C-alpha cells in the first residue's frame, strides 16, 4: 500500500532529496530520557488496545454495536500512535533522522487519515449513546452491527477523501536545499514550512480541515449530548438520571482528551509564534500518545461488562 501511494505521488523510496527530522529542538541532549515516557506510553497503549480487540473478539456476548465501536476506536488508536511514535523513538535511540520525501508524505497521509477516522468513530459513539438513551426500545433495530460497520466505512472514505489532497499539495511545493524539519514526525504544516515557496494554500487547507471535519464532528457530538441531556431531564427518577449519565461518562472523557489535545496542537502550531518550539513538538506528540494510552483504561474502568471480561482473561494469563 505504501509503495502504491508513493507511485501515486510520483515518488520512489530511493529519492535522494529527503528530509531530516531533528526531533525535539532545544532538547536534543535529553532525547534519551524523553524516550522513556514515550516508549512506556506507547507500549501501554498498544497492550490496552490489543487487549480490547482480543477480548471483544473472543467473547460472543460482546459482539454488540457498542463494543464494535470500541474495537474501531482501538484500531484508530493503534494506527495513530504507530504512525508517529516508532519514528520518534528511532530519532531518540539511534539518531536516525533521515526520511525520504515519499516516506514523509506517506506518513503525513496515514497519520492525518487515521486521526480523521478516529474523530468519525467518536461521532458515531455519541450517536450510539443518543439512541441508547433517547430511543432505547428501537436501539437494537436502529444500531445493528451492519449499520455500525457501514458507518465506519463511510468514516474511512471521508477521511481518505479529505486527507488525500494534503500530500498532493505538499508535493507541488518547491522545497529548499536545507530540508530540516523541527519535529519527530512529518506533520503537514511542519513539512510545508521547509518549502521556499508560498504555503498559503497549505495553511488554508489545514484550517479548512480543522473547521470542516473537527468542527463539524464536535458540533454533531454537542448536538447529540444536548438531546441526551434534554431527555434525561425529563426523567423524574434521580436514579435513572444517574444511570443514564453514567453510560456517557467514558465517552465524554475520551472525547475531551482527544479533541483538546488536537485542537491545542493545531492552533498553537499555526498561531503560537511566541511559544518555544519544543512546546509545540511535545504537544504534537502528546496527541498521538495520550489518547491511545488512556482510552482503553477509561473504557476498561467505566464499563463493568468489559472490565469483568478483561479481568477474566488477565487472570488466565
PDB file of N, CA, C and O in Angstrom, residues 228-277:
ATOM      1  N   UNK A 228     -29.459  14.331  24.567  1.00  0.00           N
ATOM      2  CA  UNK A 228     -29.389  13.368  25.676  1.00  0.00           C
ATOM      3  C   UNK A 228     -29.741  14.055  26.988  1.00  0.00           C
ATOM      4  O   UNK A 228     -30.541  13.530  27.789  1.00  0.00           O
ATOM      5  N   UNK A 229     -29.166  15.232  27.234  1.00  0.00           N
ATOM      6  CA  UNK A 229     -29.437  15.969  28.485  1.00  0.00           C
ATOM      7  C   UNK A 229     -30.909  16.341  28.577  1.00  0.00           C
ATOM      8  O   UNK A 229     -31.527  16.228  29.638  1.00  0.00           O
ATOM      9  N   UNK A 230     -31.480  16.767  27.440  1.00  0.00           N
ATOM     10  CA  UNK A 230     -32.905  17.109  27.445  1.00  0.00           C
ATOM     11  C   UNK A 230     -33.760  15.900  27.795  1.00  0.00           C
ATOM     12  O   UNK A 230     -34.718  15.993  28.570  1.00  0.00           O
ATOM     13  N   UNK A 231     -33.405  14.734  27.232  1.00  0.00           N
ATOM     14  CA  UNK A 231     -34.163  13.510  27.520  1.00  0.00           C
ATOM     15  C   UNK A 231     -33.994  13.092  28.977  1.00  0.00           C
ATOM     16  O   UNK A 231     -34.959  12.661  29.628  1.00  0.00           O
ATOM     17  N   UNK A 232     -32.781  13.247  29.514  1.00  0.00           N
ATOM     18  CA  UNK A 232     -32.510  12.848  30.894  1.00  0.00           C
ATOM     19  C   UNK A 232     -33.270  13.736  31.870  1.00  0.00           C
ATOM     20  O   UNK A 232     -33.802  13.264  32.886  1.00  0.00           O
ATOM     21  N   UNK A 233     -33.355  15.032  31.576  1.00  0.00           N
ATOM     22  CA  UNK A 233     -34.047  15.967  32.464  1.00  0.00           C
ATOM     23  C   UNK A 233     -35.552  15.694  32.541  1.00  0.00           C
ATOM     24  O   UNK A 233     -36.207  16.106  33.498  1.00  0.00           O
ATOM     25  N   UNK A 234     -36.066  15.025  31.529  1.00  0.00           N
ATOM     26  CA  UNK A 234     -37.488  14.681  31.535  1.00  0.00           C
ATOM     27  C   UNK A 234     -37.785  13.461  32.396  1.00  0.00           C
ATOM     28  O   UNK A 234     -38.949  13.167  32.684  1.00  0.00           O
ATOM     29  N   UNK A 235     -36.735  12.741  32.785  1.00  0.00           N
ATOM     30  CA  UNK A 235     -36.921  11.569  33.641  1.00  0.00           C
ATOM     31  C   UNK A 235     -37.061  12.035  35.087  1.00  0.00           C
ATOM     32  O   UNK A 235     -36.247  12.799  35.588  1.00  0.00           O
ATOM     33  N   UNK A 236     -38.083  11.557  35.762  1.00  0.00           N
ATOM     34  CA  UNK A 236     -38.348  12.022  37.135  1.00  0.00           C
ATOM     35  C   UNK A 236     -37.437  11.365  38.168  1.00  0.00           C
ATOM     36  O   UNK A 236     -37.079  11.967  39.180  1.00  0.00           O
ATOM     37  N   UNK A 237     -37.032  10.134  37.922  1.00  0.00           N
ATOM     38  CA  UNK A 237     -36.229   9.389  38.898  1.00  0.00           C
ATOM     39  C   UNK A 237     -34.762   9.848  38.883  1.00  0.00           C
ATOM     40  O   UNK A 237     -34.129   9.895  37.829  1.00  0.00           O
ATOM     41  N   UNK A 238     -34.242  10.177  40.059  1.00  0.00           N
ATOM     42  CA  UNK A 238     -32.835  10.579  40.163  1.00  0.00           C
ATOM     43  C   UNK A 238     -31.899   9.403  39.871  1.00  0.00           C
ATOM     44  O   UNK A 238     -30.816   9.571  39.322  1.00  0.00           O
ATOM     45  N   UNK A 239     -32.341   8.211  40.262  1.00  0.00           N
ATOM     46  CA  UNK A 239     -31.539   7.011  39.993  1.00  0.00           C
ATOM     47  C   UNK A 239     -31.408   6.782  38.495  1.00  0.00           C
ATOM     48  O   UNK A 239     -30.330   6.423  37.997  1.00  0.00           O
ATOM     49  N   UNK A 240     -32.501   7.017  37.767  1.00  0.00           N
ATOM     50  CA  UNK A 240     -32.477   6.877  36.313  1.00  0.00           C
ATOM     51  C   UNK A 240     -31.580   7.945  35.684  1.00  0.00           C
ATOM     52  O   UNK A 240     -30.880   7.688  34.706  1.00  0.00           O
ATOM     53  N   UNK A 241     -31.615   9.166  36.280  1.00  0.00           N
ATOM     54  CA  UNK A 241     -30.718  10.245  35.837  1.00  0.00           C
ATOM     55  C   UNK A 241     -29.273   9.773  35.891  1.00  0.00           C
ATOM     56  O   UNK A 241     -28.508   9.906  34.934  1.00  0.00           O
ATOM     57  N   UNK A 242     -28.904   9.253  37.071  1.00  0.00           N
ATOM     58  CA  UNK A 242     -27.525   8.835  37.314  1.00  0.00           C
ATOM     59  C   UNK A 242     -27.108   7.716  36.372  1.00  0.00           C
ATOM     60  O   UNK A 242     -26.000   7.723  35.820  1.00  0.00           O
ATOM     61  N   UNK A 243     -28.005   6.750  36.188  1.00  0.00           N
ATOM     62  CA  UNK A 243     -27.698   5.612  35.323  1.00  0.00           C
ATOM     63  C   UNK A 243     -27.492   6.066  33.884  1.00  0.00           C
ATOM     64  O   UNK A 243     -26.558   5.613  33.200  1.00  0.00           O
ATOM     65  N   UNK A 244     -28.348   6.979  33.420  1.00  0.00           N
ATOM     66  CA  UNK A 244     -28.246   7.462  32.040  1.00  0.00           C
ATOM     67  C   UNK A 244     -26.944   8.225  31.816  1.00  0.00           C
ATOM     68  O   UNK A 244     -26.253   8.028  30.812  1.00  0.00           O
ATOM     69  N   UNK A 245     -26.595   9.080  32.773  1.00  0.00           N
ATOM     70  CA  UNK A 245     -25.370   9.870  32.634  1.00  0.00           C
ATOM     71  C   UNK A 245     -24.115   9.016  32.776  1.00  0.00           C
ATOM     72  O   UNK A 245     -23.092   9.296  32.154  1.00  0.00           O
ATOM     73  N   UNK A 246     -24.182   7.982  33.594  1.00  0.00           N
ATOM     74  CA  UNK A 246     -23.021   7.093  33.764  1.00  0.00           C
ATOM     75  C   UNK A 246     -22.643   6.397  32.469  1.00  0.00           C
ATOM     76  O   UNK A 246     -21.467   6.104  32.234  1.00  0.00           O
ATOM     77  N   UNK A 247     -23.646   6.116  31.642  1.00  0.00           N
ATOM     78  CA  UNK A 247     -23.353   5.441  30.372  1.00  0.00           C
ATOM     79  C   UNK A 247     -22.581   6.347  29.408  1.00  0.00           C
ATOM     80  O   UNK A 247     -21.968   5.859  28.462  1.00  0.00           O
ATOM     81  N   UNK A 248     -22.614   7.657  29.664  1.00  0.00           N
ATOM     82  CA  UNK A 248     -21.944   8.612  28.773  1.00  0.00           C
ATOM     83  C   UNK A 248     -20.590   9.077  29.298  1.00  0.00           C
ATOM     84  O   UNK A 248     -19.832   9.705  28.557  1.00  0.00           O
ATOM     85  N   UNK A 249     -20.297   8.798  30.564  1.00  0.00           N
ATOM     86  CA  UNK A 249     -19.094   9.352  31.190  1.00  0.00           C
ATOM     87  C   UNK A 249     -17.820   8.973  30.449  1.00  0.00           C
ATOM     88  O   UNK A 249     -16.956   9.820  30.182  1.00  0.00           O
ATOM     89  N   UNK A 250     -17.673   7.698  30.112  1.00  0.00           N
ATOM     90  CA  UNK A 250     -16.451   7.233  29.444  1.00  0.00           C
ATOM     91  C   UNK A 250     -16.264   7.945  28.115  1.00  0.00           C
ATOM     92  O   UNK A 250     -15.155   8.398  27.787  1.00  0.00           O
ATOM     93  N   UNK A 251     -17.349   8.047  27.349  1.00  0.00           N
ATOM     94  CA  UNK A 251     -17.241   8.687  26.036  1.00  0.00           C
ATOM     95  C   UNK A 251     -16.888  10.163  26.169  1.00  0.00           C
ATOM     96  O   UNK A 251     -16.077  10.691  25.389  1.00  0.00           O
ATOM     97  N   UNK A 252     -17.463  10.846  27.156  1.00  0.00           N
ATOM     98  CA  UNK A 252     -17.164  12.268  27.365  1.00  0.00           C
ATOM     99  C   UNK A 252     -15.681  12.455  27.708  1.00  0.00           C
ATOM    100  O   UNK A 252     -15.016  13.361  27.189  1.00  0.00           O
ATOM    101  N   UNK A 253     -15.147  11.592  28.568  1.00  0.00           N
ATOM    102  CA  UNK A 253     -13.721  11.671  28.937  1.00  0.00           C
ATOM    103  C   UNK A 253     -12.825  11.470  27.724  1.00  0.00           C
ATOM    104  O   UNK A 253     -11.875  12.230  27.501  1.00  0.00           O
ATOM    105  N   UNK A 254     -13.127  10.448  26.930  1.00  0.00           N
ATOM    106  CA  UNK A 254     -12.329  10.149  25.735  1.00  0.00           C
ATOM    107  C   UNK A 254     -12.403  11.307  24.742  1.00  0.00           C
ATOM    108  O   UNK A 254     -11.390  11.724  24.156  1.00  0.00           O
ATOM    109  N   UNK A 255     -13.600  11.853  24.573  1.00  0.00           N
ATOM    110  CA  UNK A 255     -13.801  12.958  23.639  1.00  0.00           C
ATOM    111  C   UNK A 255     -13.001  14.190  24.076  1.00  0.00           C
ATOM    112  O   UNK A 255     -12.327  14.838  23.262  1.00  0.00           O
ATOM    113  N   UNK A 256     -13.040  14.526  25.365  1.00  0.00           N
ATOM    114  CA  UNK A 256     -12.314  15.692  25.874  1.00  0.00           C
ATOM    115  C   UNK A 256     -10.809  15.531  25.680  1.00  0.00           C
ATOM    116  O   UNK A 256     -10.121  16.468  25.263  1.00  0.00           O
ATOM    117  N   UNK A 257     -10.297  14.340  25.978  1.00  0.00           N
ATOM    118  CA  UNK A 257      -8.853  14.092  25.821  1.00  0.00           C
ATOM    119  C   UNK A 257      -8.450  14.218  24.347  1.00  0.00           C
ATOM    120  O   UNK A 257      -7.452  14.866  24.013  1.00  0.00           O
ATOM    121  N   UNK A 258      -9.235  13.619  23.464  1.00  0.00           N
ATOM    122  CA  UNK A 258      -8.878  13.590  22.046  1.00  0.00           C
ATOM    123  C   UNK A 258      -8.948  14.965  21.408  1.00  0.00           C
ATOM    124  O   UNK A 258      -7.987  15.413  20.759  1.00  0.00           O
ATOM    125  N   UNK A 259     -10.074  15.669  21.587  1.00  0.00           N
ATOM    126  CA  UNK A 259     -10.253  16.938  20.897  1.00  0.00           C
ATOM    127  C   UNK A 259      -9.443  18.067  21.526  1.00  0.00           C
ATOM    128  O   UNK A 259      -8.949  18.941  20.816  1.00  0.00           O
ATOM    129  N   UNK A 260      -9.286  18.052  22.838  1.00  0.00           N
ATOM    130  CA  UNK A 260      -8.495  19.102  23.481  1.00  0.00           C
ATOM    131  C   UNK A 260      -7.055  19.060  23.007  1.00  0.00           C
ATOM    132  O   UNK A 260      -6.464  20.093  22.658  1.00  0.00           O
ATOM    133  N   UNK A 261      -6.482  17.862  22.959  1.00  0.00           N
ATOM    134  CA  UNK A 261      -5.078  17.732  22.562  1.00  0.00           C
ATOM    135  C   UNK A 261      -4.865  18.140  21.112  1.00  0.00           C
ATOM    136  O   UNK A 261      -3.922  18.866  20.789  1.00  0.00           O
ATOM    137  N   UNK A 262      -5.747  17.712  20.211  1.00  0.00           N
ATOM    138  CA  UNK A 262      -5.529  18.021  18.792  1.00  0.00           C
ATOM    139  C   UNK A 262      -5.807  19.487  18.487  1.00  0.00           C
ATOM    140  O   UNK A 262      -5.091  20.113  17.689  1.00  0.00           O
ATOM    141  N   UNK A 263      -6.808  20.082  19.132  1.00  0.00           N
ATOM    142  CA  UNK A 263      -7.092  21.493  18.887  1.00  0.00           C
ATOM    143  C   UNK A 263      -5.975  22.383  19.429  1.00  0.00           C
ATOM    144  O   UNK A 263      -5.566  23.348  18.776  1.00  0.00           O
ATOM    145  N   UNK A 264      -5.460  22.061  20.613  1.00  0.00           N
ATOM    146  CA  UNK A 264      -4.335  22.820  21.166  1.00  0.00           C
ATOM    147  C   UNK A 264      -3.125  22.737  20.244  1.00  0.00           C
ATOM    148  O   UNK A 264      -2.486  23.748  19.943  1.00  0.00           O
ATOM    149  N   UNK A 265      -2.829  21.524  19.789  1.00  0.00           N
ATOM    150  CA  UNK A 265      -1.683  21.319  18.909  1.00  0.00           C
ATOM    151  C   UNK A 265      -1.837  22.098  17.608  1.00  0.00           C
ATOM    152  O   UNK A 265      -0.915  22.788  17.159  1.00  0.00           O
ATOM    153  N   UNK A 266      -3.019  22.014  16.998  1.00  0.00           N
ATOM    154  CA  UNK A 266      -3.256  22.671  15.711  1.00  0.00           C
ATOM    155  C   UNK A 266      -3.170  24.185  15.830  1.00  0.00           C
ATOM    156  O   UNK A 266      -2.497  24.845  15.025  1.00  0.00           O
ATOM    157  N   UNK A 267      -3.832  24.756  16.826  1.00  0.00           N
ATOM    158  CA  UNK A 267      -3.877  26.208  16.968  1.00  0.00           C
ATOM    159  C   UNK A 267      -2.524  26.780  17.368  1.00  0.00           C
ATOM    160  O   UNK A 267      -2.095  27.807  16.848  1.00  0.00           O
ATOM    161  N   UNK A 268      -1.824  26.106  18.287  1.00  0.00           N
ATOM    162  CA  UNK A 268      -0.506  26.597  18.709  1.00  0.00           C
ATOM    163  C   UNK A 268       0.490  26.504  17.552  1.00  0.00           C
ATOM    164  O   UNK A 268       1.314  27.398  17.351  1.00  0.00           O
ATOM    165  N   UNK A 269       0.388  25.432  16.775  1.00  0.00           N
ATOM    166  CA  UNK A 269       1.315  25.249  15.653  1.00  0.00           C
ATOM    167  C   UNK A 269       1.151  26.350  14.612  1.00  0.00           C
ATOM    168  O   UNK A 269       2.111  26.735  13.947  1.00  0.00           O
ATOM    169  N   UNK A 270      -0.082  26.855  14.468  1.00  0.00           N
ATOM    170  CA  UNK A 270      -0.343  27.861  13.437  1.00  0.00           C
ATOM    171  C   UNK A 270      -0.259  29.289  13.950  1.00  0.00           C
ATOM    172  O   UNK A 270       0.123  30.197  13.224  1.00  0.00           O
ATOM    173  N   UNK A 271      -0.641  29.507  15.214  1.00  0.00           N
ATOM    174  CA  UNK A 271      -0.715  30.887  15.708  1.00  0.00           C
ATOM    175  C   UNK A 271       0.197  31.172  16.901  1.00  0.00           C
ATOM    176  O   UNK A 271       0.315  32.319  17.302  1.00  0.00           O
ATOM    177  N   UNK A 272       0.828  30.132  17.462  1.00  0.00           N
ATOM    178  CA  UNK A 272       1.643  30.346  18.663  1.00  0.00           C
ATOM    179  C   UNK A 272       3.082  30.667  18.335  1.00  0.00           C
ATOM    180  O   UNK A 272       4.002  29.921  18.703  1.00  0.00           O
ATOM    181  N   UNK A 273       3.292  31.789  17.642  1.00  0.00           N
ATOM    182  CA  UNK A 273       4.641  32.152  17.221  1.00  0.00           C
ATOM    183  C   UNK A 273       5.560  32.428  18.414  1.00  0.00           C
ATOM    184  O   UNK A 273       6.761  32.236  18.340  1.00  0.00           O
ATOM    185  N   UNK A 274       5.000  32.915  19.517  1.00  0.00           N
ATOM    186  CA  UNK A 274       5.832  33.273  20.668  1.00  0.00           C
ATOM    187  C   UNK A 274       6.136  32.107  21.595  1.00  0.00           C
ATOM    188  O   UNK A 274       6.864  32.267  22.582  1.00  0.00           O
ATOM    189  N   UNK A 275       5.588  30.945  21.305  1.00  0.00           N
ATOM    190  CA  UNK A 275       5.784  29.771  22.171  1.00  0.00           C
ATOM    191  C   UNK A 275       7.025  29.005  21.720  1.00  0.00           C
ATOM    192  O   UNK A 275       7.286  28.864  20.527  1.00  0.00           O
ATOM    193  N   UNK A 276       7.803  28.522  22.690  1.00  0.00           N
ATOM    194  CA  UNK A 276       9.053  27.807  22.389  1.00  0.00           C
ATOM    195  C   UNK A 276       8.774  26.605  21.481  1.00  0.00           C
ATOM    196  O   UNK A 276       7.782  25.897  21.673  1.00  0.00           O
ATOM    197  N   UNK A 277       9.656  26.332  20.502  1.00  0.00           N
ATOM    198  CA  UNK A 277       9.435  25.224  19.544  1.00  0.00           C
ATOM    199  C   UNK A 277       9.268  23.866  20.214  1.00  0.00           C
ATOM    200  O   UNK A 277       8.466  23.050  19.764  1.00  0.00           O
TER     201      UNK A 277
END
